XYZ file of C-alpha atoms in Angstrom:
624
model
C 20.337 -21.930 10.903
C 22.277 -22.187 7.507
C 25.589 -20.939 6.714
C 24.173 -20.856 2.668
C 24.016 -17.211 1.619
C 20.851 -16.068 1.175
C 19.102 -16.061 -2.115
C 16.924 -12.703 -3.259
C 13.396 -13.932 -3.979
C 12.622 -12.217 -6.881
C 9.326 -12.369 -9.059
C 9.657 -11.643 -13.102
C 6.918 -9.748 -15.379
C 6.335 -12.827 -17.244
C 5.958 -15.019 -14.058
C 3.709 -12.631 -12.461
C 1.864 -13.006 -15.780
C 1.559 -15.966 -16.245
C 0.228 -16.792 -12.161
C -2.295 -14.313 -12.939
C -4.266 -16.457 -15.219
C -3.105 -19.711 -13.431
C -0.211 -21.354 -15.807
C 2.319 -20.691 -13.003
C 5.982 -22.919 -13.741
C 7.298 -25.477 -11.902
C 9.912 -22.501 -11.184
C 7.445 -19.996 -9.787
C 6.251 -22.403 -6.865
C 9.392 -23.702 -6.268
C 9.943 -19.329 -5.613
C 6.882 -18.816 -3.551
C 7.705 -21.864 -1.342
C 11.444 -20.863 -1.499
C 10.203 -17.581 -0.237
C 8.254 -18.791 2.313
C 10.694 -21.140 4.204
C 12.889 -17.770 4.124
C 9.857 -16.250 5.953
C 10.261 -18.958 8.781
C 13.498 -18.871 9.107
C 13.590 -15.215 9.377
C 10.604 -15.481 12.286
C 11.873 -17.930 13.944
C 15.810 -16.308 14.284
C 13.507 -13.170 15.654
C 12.030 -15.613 18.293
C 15.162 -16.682 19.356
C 16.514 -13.011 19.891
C 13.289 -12.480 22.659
C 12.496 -16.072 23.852
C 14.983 -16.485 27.041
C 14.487 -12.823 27.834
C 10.429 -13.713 27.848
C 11.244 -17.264 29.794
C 12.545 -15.088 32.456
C 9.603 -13.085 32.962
C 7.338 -15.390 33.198
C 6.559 -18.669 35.147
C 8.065 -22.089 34.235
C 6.830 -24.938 36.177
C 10.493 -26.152 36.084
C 13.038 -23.493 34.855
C 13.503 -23.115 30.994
C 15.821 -24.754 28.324
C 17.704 -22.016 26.461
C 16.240 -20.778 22.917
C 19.890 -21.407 22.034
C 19.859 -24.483 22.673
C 16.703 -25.504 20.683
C 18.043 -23.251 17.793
C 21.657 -24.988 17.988
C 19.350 -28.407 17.770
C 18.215 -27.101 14.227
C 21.028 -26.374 13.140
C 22.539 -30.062 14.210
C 19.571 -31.547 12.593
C 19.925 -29.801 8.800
C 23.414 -30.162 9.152
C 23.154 -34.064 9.614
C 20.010 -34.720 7.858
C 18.147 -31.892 5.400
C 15.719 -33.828 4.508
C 14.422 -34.524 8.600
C 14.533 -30.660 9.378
C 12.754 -29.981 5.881
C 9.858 -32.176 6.796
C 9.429 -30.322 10.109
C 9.806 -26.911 9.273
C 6.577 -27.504 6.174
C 4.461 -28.164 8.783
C 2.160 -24.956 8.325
C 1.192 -25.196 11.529
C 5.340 -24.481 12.973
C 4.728 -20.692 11.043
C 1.319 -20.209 13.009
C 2.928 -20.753 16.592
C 5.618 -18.552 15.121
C 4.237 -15.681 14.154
C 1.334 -15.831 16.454
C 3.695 -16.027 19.660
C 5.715 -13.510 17.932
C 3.000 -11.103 17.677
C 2.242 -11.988 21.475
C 5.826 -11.122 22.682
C 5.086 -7.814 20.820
C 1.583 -6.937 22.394
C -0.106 -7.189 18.885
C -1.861 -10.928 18.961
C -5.541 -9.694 18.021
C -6.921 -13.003 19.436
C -4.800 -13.792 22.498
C -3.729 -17.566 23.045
C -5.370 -19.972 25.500
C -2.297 -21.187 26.934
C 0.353 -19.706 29.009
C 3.336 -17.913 27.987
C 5.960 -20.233 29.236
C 3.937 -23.297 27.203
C 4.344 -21.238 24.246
C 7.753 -20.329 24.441
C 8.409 -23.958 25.670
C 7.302 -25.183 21.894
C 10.408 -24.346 20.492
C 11.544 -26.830 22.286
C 9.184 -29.119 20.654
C 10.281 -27.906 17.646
C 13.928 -28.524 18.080
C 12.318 -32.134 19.509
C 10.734 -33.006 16.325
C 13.564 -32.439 14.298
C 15.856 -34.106 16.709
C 14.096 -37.123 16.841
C 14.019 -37.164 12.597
C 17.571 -36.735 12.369
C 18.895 -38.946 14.943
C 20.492 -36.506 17.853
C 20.399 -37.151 21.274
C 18.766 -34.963 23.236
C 17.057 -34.040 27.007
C 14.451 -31.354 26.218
C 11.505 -30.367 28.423
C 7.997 -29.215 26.503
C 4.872 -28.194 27.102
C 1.796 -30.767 27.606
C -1.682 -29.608 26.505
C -3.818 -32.011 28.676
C -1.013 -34.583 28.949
C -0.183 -33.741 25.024
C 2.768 -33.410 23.437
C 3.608 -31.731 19.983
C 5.822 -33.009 17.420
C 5.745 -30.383 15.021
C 5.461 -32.047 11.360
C 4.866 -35.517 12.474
C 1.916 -36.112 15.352
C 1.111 -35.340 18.996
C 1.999 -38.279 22.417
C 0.031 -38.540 25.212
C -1.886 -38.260 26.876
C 0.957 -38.762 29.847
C -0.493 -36.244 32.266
C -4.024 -34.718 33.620
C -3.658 -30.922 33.989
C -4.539 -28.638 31.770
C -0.794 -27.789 31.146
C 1.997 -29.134 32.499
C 5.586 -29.822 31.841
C 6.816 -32.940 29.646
C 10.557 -34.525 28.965
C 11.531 -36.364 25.838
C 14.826 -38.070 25.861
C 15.777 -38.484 22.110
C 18.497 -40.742 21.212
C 19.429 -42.435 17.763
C 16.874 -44.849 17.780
C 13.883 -42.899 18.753
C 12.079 -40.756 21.952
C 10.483 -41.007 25.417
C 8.150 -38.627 25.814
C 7.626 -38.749 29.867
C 5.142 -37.268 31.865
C 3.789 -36.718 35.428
C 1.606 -40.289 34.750
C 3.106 -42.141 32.114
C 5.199 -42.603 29.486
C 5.146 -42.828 25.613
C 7.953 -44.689 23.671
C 8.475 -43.617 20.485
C 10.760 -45.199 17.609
C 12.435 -42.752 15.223
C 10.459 -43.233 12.415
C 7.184 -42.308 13.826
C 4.883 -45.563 12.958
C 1.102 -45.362 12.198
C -1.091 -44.847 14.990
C -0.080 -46.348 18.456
C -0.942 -46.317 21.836
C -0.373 -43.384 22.938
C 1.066 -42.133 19.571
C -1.385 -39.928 16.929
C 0.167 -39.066 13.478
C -0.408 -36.757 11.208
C -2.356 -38.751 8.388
C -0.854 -38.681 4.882
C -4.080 -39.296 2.357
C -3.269 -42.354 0.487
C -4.605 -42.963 -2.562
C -3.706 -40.190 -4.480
C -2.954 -40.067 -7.579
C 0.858 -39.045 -8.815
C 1.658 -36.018 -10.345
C 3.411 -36.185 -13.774
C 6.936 -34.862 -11.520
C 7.896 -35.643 -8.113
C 8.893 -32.072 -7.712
C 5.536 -31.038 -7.329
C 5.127 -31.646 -3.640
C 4.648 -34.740 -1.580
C 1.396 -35.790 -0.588
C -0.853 -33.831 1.710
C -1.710 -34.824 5.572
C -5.279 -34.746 7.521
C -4.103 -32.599 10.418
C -7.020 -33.435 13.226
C -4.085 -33.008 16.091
C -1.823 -30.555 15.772
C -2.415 -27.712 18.749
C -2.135 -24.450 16.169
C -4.388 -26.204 12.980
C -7.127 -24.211 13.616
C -6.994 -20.177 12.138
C -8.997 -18.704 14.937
C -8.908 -20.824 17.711
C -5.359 -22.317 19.051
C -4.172 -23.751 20.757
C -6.487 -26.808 20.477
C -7.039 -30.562 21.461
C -6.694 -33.033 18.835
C -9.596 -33.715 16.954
C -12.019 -36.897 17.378
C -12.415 -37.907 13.970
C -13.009 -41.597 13.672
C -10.801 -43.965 11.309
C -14.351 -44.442 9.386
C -14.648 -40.520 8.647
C -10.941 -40.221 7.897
C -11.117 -43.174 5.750
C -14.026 -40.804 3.553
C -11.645 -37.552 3.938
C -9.418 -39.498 1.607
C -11.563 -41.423 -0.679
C -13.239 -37.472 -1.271
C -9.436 -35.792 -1.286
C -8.030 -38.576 -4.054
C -11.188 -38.690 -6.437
C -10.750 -34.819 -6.472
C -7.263 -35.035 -7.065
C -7.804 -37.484 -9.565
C -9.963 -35.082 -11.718
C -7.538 -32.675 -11.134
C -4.966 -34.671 -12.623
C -6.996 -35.351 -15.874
C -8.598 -32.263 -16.907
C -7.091 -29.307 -14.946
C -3.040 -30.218 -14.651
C -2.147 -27.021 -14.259
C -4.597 -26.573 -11.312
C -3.154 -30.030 -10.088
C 0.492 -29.238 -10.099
C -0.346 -25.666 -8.018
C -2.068 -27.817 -5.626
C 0.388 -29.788 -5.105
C 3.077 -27.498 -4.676
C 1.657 -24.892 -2.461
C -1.113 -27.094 -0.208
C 0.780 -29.062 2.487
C -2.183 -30.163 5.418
C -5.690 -29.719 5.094
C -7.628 -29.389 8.407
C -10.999 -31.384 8.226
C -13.845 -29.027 9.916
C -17.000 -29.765 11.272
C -20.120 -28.031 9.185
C -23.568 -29.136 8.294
C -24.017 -29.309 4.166
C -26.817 -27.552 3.190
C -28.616 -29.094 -0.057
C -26.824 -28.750 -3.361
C -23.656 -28.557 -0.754
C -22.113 -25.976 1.299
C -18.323 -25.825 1.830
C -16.564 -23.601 4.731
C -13.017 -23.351 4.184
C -10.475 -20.982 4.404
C -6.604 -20.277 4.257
C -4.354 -18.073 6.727
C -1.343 -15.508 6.189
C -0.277 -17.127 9.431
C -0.197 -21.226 8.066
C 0.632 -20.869 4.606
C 0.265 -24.329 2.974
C -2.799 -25.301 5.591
C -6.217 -25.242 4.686
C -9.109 -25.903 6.908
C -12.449 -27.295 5.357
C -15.555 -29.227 5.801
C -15.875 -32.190 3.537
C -17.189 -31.370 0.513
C -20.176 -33.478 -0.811
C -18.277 -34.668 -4.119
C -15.284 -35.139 -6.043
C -16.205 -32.150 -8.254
C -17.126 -30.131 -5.019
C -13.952 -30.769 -3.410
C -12.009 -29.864 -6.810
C -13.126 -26.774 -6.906
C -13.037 -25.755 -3.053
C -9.086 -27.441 -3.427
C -8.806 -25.218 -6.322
C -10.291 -22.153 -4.521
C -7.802 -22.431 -1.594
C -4.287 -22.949 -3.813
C -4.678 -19.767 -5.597
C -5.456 -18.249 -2.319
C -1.897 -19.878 -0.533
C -0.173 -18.533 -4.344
C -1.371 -15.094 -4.139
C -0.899 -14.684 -0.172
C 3.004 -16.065 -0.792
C 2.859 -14.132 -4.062
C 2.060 -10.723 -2.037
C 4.917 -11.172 0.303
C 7.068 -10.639 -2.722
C 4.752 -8.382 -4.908
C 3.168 -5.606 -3.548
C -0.080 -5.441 -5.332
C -2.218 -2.968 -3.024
C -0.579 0.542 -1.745
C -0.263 0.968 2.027
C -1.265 3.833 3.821
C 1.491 6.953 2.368
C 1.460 5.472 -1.019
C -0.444 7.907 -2.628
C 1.158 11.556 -1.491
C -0.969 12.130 1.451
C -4.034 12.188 -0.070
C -6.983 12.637 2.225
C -9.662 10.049 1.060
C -10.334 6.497 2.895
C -10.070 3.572 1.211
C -12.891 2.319 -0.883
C -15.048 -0.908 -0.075
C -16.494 -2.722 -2.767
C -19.244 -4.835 -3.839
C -17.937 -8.445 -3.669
C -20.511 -10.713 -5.574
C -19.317 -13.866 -3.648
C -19.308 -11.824 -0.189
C -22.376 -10.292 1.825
C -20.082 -8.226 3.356
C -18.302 -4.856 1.803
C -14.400 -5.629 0.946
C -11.451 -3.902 0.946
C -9.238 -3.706 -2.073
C -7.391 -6.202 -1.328
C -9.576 -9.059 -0.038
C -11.526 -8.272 -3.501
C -8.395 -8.954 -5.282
C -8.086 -12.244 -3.326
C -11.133 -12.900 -4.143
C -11.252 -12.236 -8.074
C -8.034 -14.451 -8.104
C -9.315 -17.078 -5.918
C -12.503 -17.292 -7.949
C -10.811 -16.920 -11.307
C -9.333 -20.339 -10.896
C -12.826 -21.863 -9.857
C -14.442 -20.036 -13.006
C -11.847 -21.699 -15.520
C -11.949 -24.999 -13.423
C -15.920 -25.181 -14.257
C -15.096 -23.730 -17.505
C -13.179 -26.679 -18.358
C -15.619 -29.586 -16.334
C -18.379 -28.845 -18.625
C -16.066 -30.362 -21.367
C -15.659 -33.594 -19.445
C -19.734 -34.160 -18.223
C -23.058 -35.014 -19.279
C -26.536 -34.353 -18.180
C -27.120 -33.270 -14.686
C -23.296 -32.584 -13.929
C -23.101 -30.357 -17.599
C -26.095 -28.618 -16.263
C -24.301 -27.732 -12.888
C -21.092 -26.926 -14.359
C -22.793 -24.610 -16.909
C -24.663 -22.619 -13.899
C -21.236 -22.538 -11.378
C -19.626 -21.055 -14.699
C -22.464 -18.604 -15.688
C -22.203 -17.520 -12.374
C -18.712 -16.851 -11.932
C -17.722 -15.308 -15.304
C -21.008 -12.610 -15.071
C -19.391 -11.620 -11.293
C -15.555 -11.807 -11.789
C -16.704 -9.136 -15.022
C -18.106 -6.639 -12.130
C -15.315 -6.895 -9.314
C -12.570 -7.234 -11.845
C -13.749 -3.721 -13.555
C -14.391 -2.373 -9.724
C -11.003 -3.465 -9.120
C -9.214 -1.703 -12.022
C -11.272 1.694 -10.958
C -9.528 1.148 -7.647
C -6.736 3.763 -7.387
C -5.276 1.509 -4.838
C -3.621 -1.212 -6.993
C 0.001 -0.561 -7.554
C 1.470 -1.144 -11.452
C 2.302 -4.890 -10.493
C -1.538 -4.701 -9.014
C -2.546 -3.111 -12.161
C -0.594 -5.903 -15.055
C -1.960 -9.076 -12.326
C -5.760 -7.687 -12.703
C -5.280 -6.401 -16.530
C -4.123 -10.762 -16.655
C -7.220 -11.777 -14.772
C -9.552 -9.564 -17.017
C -8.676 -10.463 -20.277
C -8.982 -13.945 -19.736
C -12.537 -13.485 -17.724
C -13.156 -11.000 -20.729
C -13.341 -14.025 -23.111
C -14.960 -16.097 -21.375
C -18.458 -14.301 -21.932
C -18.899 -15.069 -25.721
C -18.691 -18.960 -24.307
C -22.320 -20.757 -24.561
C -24.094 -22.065 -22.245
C -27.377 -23.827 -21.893
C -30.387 -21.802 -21.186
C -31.918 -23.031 -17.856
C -28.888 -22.765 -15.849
C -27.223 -19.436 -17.544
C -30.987 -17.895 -16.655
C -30.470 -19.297 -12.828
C -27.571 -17.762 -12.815
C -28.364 -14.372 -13.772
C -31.179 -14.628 -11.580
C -28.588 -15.017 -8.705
C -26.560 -12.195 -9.858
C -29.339 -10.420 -10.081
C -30.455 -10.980 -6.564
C -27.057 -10.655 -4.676
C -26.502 -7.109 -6.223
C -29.793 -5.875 -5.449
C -29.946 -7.275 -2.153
C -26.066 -5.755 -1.013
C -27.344 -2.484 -2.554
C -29.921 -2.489 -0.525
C -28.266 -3.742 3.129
C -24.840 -1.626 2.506
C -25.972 1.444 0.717
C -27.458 4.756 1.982
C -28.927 8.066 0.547
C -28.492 11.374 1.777
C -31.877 12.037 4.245
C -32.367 15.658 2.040
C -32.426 14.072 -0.888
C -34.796 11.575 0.045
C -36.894 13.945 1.931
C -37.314 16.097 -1.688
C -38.083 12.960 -3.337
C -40.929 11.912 -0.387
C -42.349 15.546 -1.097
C -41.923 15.557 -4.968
C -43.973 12.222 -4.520
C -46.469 13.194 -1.929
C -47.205 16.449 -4.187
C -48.111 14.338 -7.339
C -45.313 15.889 -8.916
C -42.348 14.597 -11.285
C -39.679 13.111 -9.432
C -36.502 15.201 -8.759
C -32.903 13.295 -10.316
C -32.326 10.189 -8.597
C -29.547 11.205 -6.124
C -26.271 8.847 -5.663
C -25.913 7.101 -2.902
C -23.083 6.006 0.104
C -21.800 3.084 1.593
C -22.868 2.336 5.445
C -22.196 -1.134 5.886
C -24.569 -3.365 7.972
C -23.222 -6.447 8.637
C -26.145 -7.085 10.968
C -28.240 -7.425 7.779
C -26.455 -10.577 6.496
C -27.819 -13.743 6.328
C -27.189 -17.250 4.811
C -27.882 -17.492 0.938
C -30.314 -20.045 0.042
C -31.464 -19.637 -3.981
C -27.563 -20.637 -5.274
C -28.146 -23.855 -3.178
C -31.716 -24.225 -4.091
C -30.407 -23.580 -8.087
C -27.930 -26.167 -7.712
C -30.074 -28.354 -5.929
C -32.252 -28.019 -8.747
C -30.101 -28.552 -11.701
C -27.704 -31.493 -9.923
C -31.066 -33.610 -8.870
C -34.265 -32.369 -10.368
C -36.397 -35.117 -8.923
C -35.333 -34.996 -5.370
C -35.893 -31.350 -5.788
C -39.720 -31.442 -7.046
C -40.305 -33.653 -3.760
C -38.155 -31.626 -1.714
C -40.510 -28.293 -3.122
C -43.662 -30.695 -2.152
C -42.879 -31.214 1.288
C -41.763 -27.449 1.835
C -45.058 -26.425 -0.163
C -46.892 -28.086 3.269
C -44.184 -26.605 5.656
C -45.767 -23.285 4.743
C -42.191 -20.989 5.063
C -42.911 -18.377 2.362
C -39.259 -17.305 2.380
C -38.739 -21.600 1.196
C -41.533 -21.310 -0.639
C -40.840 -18.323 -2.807
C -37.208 -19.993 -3.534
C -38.489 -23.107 -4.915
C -40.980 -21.720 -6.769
C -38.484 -19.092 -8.294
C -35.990 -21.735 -9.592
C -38.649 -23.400 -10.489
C -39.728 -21.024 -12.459
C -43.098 -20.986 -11.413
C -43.876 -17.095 -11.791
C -47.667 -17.078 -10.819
C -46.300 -19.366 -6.904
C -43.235 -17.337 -6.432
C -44.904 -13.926 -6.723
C -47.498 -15.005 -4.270
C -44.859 -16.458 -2.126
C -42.890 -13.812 -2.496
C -45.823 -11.101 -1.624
C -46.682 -13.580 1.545
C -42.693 -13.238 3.256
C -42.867 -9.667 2.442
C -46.421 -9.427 4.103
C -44.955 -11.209 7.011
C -41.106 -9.291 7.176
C -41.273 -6.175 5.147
C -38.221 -5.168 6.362
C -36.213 -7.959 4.628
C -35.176 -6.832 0.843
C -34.875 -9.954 -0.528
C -38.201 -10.451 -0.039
C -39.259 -7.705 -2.181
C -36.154 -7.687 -4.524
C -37.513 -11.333 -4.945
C -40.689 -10.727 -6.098
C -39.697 -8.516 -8.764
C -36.993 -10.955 -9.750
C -39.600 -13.586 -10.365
C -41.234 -12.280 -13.254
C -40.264 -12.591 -16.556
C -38.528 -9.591 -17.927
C -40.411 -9.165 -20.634
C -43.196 -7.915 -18.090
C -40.550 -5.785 -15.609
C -40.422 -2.628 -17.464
C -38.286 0.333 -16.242
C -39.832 0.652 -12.997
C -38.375 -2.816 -11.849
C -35.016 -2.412 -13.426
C -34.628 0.663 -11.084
C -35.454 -0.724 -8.123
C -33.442 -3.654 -8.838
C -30.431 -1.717 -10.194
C -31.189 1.410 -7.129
C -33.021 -0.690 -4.362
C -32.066 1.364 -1.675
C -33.123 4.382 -3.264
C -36.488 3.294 -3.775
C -36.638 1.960 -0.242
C -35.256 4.794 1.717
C -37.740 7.215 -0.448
C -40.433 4.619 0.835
C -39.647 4.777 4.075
C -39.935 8.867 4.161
C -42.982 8.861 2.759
C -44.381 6.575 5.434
C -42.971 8.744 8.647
C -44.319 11.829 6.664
C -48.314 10.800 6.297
C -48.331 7.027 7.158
C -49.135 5.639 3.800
C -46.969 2.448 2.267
C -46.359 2.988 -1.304
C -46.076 0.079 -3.808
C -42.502 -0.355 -4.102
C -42.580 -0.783 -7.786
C -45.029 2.151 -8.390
C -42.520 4.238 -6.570
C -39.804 2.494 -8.472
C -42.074 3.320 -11.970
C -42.551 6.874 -10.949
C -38.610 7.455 -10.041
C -37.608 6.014 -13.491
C -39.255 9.023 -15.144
C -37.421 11.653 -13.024
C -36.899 14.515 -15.129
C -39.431 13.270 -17.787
């Protein structure tokens, strides 16, 4: 598509550095998006070489346009007008057709696509449409209609202007704008592609934001309810049906978070900027002390999909969360961080899995290094909030903080014991860890920093105990040692068998937050749950309450009622003060599923039910 020689995208020690711990240049995301457009470029010229060969294999509802002549179309519209192709082509969602109906041409689309080859194919077309239409060159192409739909990659979708579920479209471009004609109706469109119109839905740009320091740090995002590939897991889709009212709040949130950004985390600001391009409201019910869902794709870099966030501050920190996840998934297509399979001389061993405090799940090397990044920027954006607030607000920041900087020191040192990283892996973490490495001489007030050990606390003990497995002998000479009145044997190491059937929702770092952010609304709240009569609510309130004497009864009642559920029991223990834990209870809370699987033998063996934390007191003193 360009006759420019291609530049070599190429990523120095000191900018690899200085991304690491956030403080990436002006020059460094200017790279990664460099580097990225030379992705597209590179996936789309591979489209074109298996496109009309495809076309011709499978049915068109009227014959096909040539890939060549969509691809020639490009090249007429950067040729005449940059600046029009530009604006098409960052569009995330152009690279998630791309490489998804790449992947689909080559048998190796995990998820397949809802629509029909030729409709996929035929959006190239709409590609070569969009930037047609930008730049001002006639054109006759034929696209594919979801529903009487049309795309226009990087600016909106027209229709509806037929019925079926798919079905063949024309749009006649010419200098001063488009038909887009189908088997019903038509849709005129002039070339600069108003606000909303019969007929016509945009992509939204959120107004109101507030201007970055230099213009070179991105223009400003767009609510992308319509485009067909927005969505990571589900595509292609309908446009949304947000109303102007709820859009109208997507951008009041989006600019008050920018806003904050702007005045106390630049830095984070500018990355945003730079590297987030459409962000993808999502349906999702908050859950008290607020809930996000978002998430970020290989295949859409710049997109990110997310439910509204409650507040400014909320929505800061989830916007922070998601650019360091776009910087390090562009960074890794130029860095390799993690070794692939062959890396390491044949050696026989699987890869490790790994405790991931912010995950219920076991990860993989490399999602915990997307996560220790991801949440490295969230710990130093609440590092740095606590300096701006007051009251309730200081008391939240201090807790999301607490939080982060105890768990970022366990999957950071997990991390460097990972033979897995490469060197570049290696100097990125080494970054990461000295700055999370100062971070824990920082004060911070004593209610929330005890919350969020508490949470810590509970998370390990609770993955220990769904993910990790002892060997049945061992157990079995621990059940007899026990059964025998005799000292316990060593306590034996244990395995990783994940159980992803065990996970649930966490509710105490909601509760916690709940508590801290609105103290009042939260005594009520406990109140009205206190007559409910849930012990597993119950137990949490009374917990971050700290109300030892109703959480240990609460705690003893959901265990009564589902013994099988650890953080039931892992609760209870939790709840008392540690003064009166003593080295029975840090065992089963550091070993849980030691204590439990040794529990369970000695049940099948002569039906009894052992205290957990007698059995937990009496394994502390193997070998005494």
């Amino acid at each position: 598509m360009t006759a420019q020689p291609l530049d070599f995208h190429r990523v120095s020690r000191a900018s690899l550095r200085a991304m690491a711990v956030g403080e990436a240049s002006e020059a460094d995301l200017h790279l990664l998006r460099s580097a990225q457009r030379s992705q597209l470029l590179l996936v789309l010229r591979a489209l074109l070489d298996h496109v009309d060969e495809a076309a011709r294999r499978t049915r068109l509802p009227g014959g096909a346009d040539s890939g060549r002549t969509a691809w020639e179309l490009l090249c007429a519209a950067q040729e005449r007008d940059p600046e029009a192709l530009e604006t098409v082509l960052t569009d995330p969602t152009v690279m998630a057709w791309a490489l998804r109906l790449l992947r689909r041409l080559g048998g190796s689309e995990p998820k397949p696509s809802a629509a029909p080859l030729w409709a996929e194919l035929g959006q190239f077309n709409a590609l070569a449409a969009a930037a047609a239409l930008r730049a001002g060159i006639s054109c006759v192409l034929r696209v594919p209609a979801q529903r009487g739909v049309v795309w226009l990659p990087g600016a909106g979708v027209a229709g509806p202007v037929a019925q079926r579920r798919w079905s063949e479209a024309e749009i006649r471009v010419d200098q001063d704008g488009a038909v887009v004609q189908g088997e019903l109706t038509w849709v005129p469109l002039p070339r600069l592609l108003p606000a909303p119109a019969p007929g016509w839905r945009p992509l939204r740009k959120v107004r109101g934001l507030v201007p970055g320091a230099d213009p070179a740090t991105g223009p400003a995002p767009w609510l992308d309810t319509v485009s067909p590939y927005r969505d990571f897991e589900q595509y292609p889709r309908s446009p949304g049906r947000s109303s102007d009212e709820q859009l109208r709040t997507w951008e009041g949130r989006l600019a008050d978070a920018y806003a904050l950004l702007d005045r106390e985390s630049p830095s984070d600001a500018v990355a945003l900027r730079a590297l987030v391009r459409a962000l993808v409201p999502r349906a999702f019910r908050t859950a008290e002390g607020g809930l996000v869902a978002s998430a970020s794709s290989l295949d859409a870099f710049g997109a990110v999909v997310m439910s509204l966030p409650h507040d400014e501050t909320q929505a800061a920190a989830v916007l922070v969360h998601e650019a360091r996840h776009q910087l390090l998934n562009a960074l890794l297509d130029l860095v390799p961080m993690v070794k692939v399979p062959g890396d390491r001389g044949g050696e026989p061993e699987k890869r490790r899995l790994h405790y991931a405090p912010w995950r219920s799940d076991p990860r993989p090397v490399r999602g915990l290094l997307h996560g220790v990044f991801a949440f490295a920027g969230v710990g130093r954006f609440w590092r740095t909030h606590r300096g701006f607030v007051t009251g309730a607000e200081a008391r939240r920041a201090d807790f999301e903080f607490a939080v982060l900087r105890e768990q970022l020191k366990e999957a950071v040192a997990a991390l460097l014991d990972d033979h897995d990283l490469t060197d570049a892996g290696r100097l990125f973490v080494d970054e990461i860890a000295g700055v999370v490495t100062t971070w824990q001489e920082d004060e911070v007030a004593a209610g929330p920093q005890a919350l969020a050990r508490h949470y810590c606390a509970l998370r390990r003990a609770v993955w220990r105990a769904r993910h990790l497995d002892v060997s049945r002998r061992a157990v079995n000479q621990l059940a007899t040692a026990w059964a025998a009145g005799a000292t316990a044997p060593a306590v034996p190491s244990s395995t990783l068998r994940p159980r992803p059937e065990l996970i649930r929702l966490d509710t105490f770092a909601p509760l916690a937050r709940f508590h801290l952010s609105q103290p009042g609304r939260f005594a009520r709240r406990r109140l009205q749950e206190d007559k409910n009569g849930d012990p597993a609510l119950r137990a949490g309130y009374a917990a971050v309450a700290g109300d030892v004497e109703q959480a240990v009864l609460a705690y003893e009642e959901w265990t009564a009622r589902d013994p099988q559920d650890p953080e039931a029991w892992i609760g209870a223990v939790l709840a008392l003060p540690e003064h009166a834990r003593g080295a029975g209870a840090t065992l089963l809370l550091e070993r849980p599923e030691v204590v439990e699987s040794v529990r369970r033998a000695v049940g099948a063996a002569d039906g009894s039910s052992p205290v957990r934390l007698d059995l937990a007191d009496w394994l502390s003193r193997a070998g005494a």
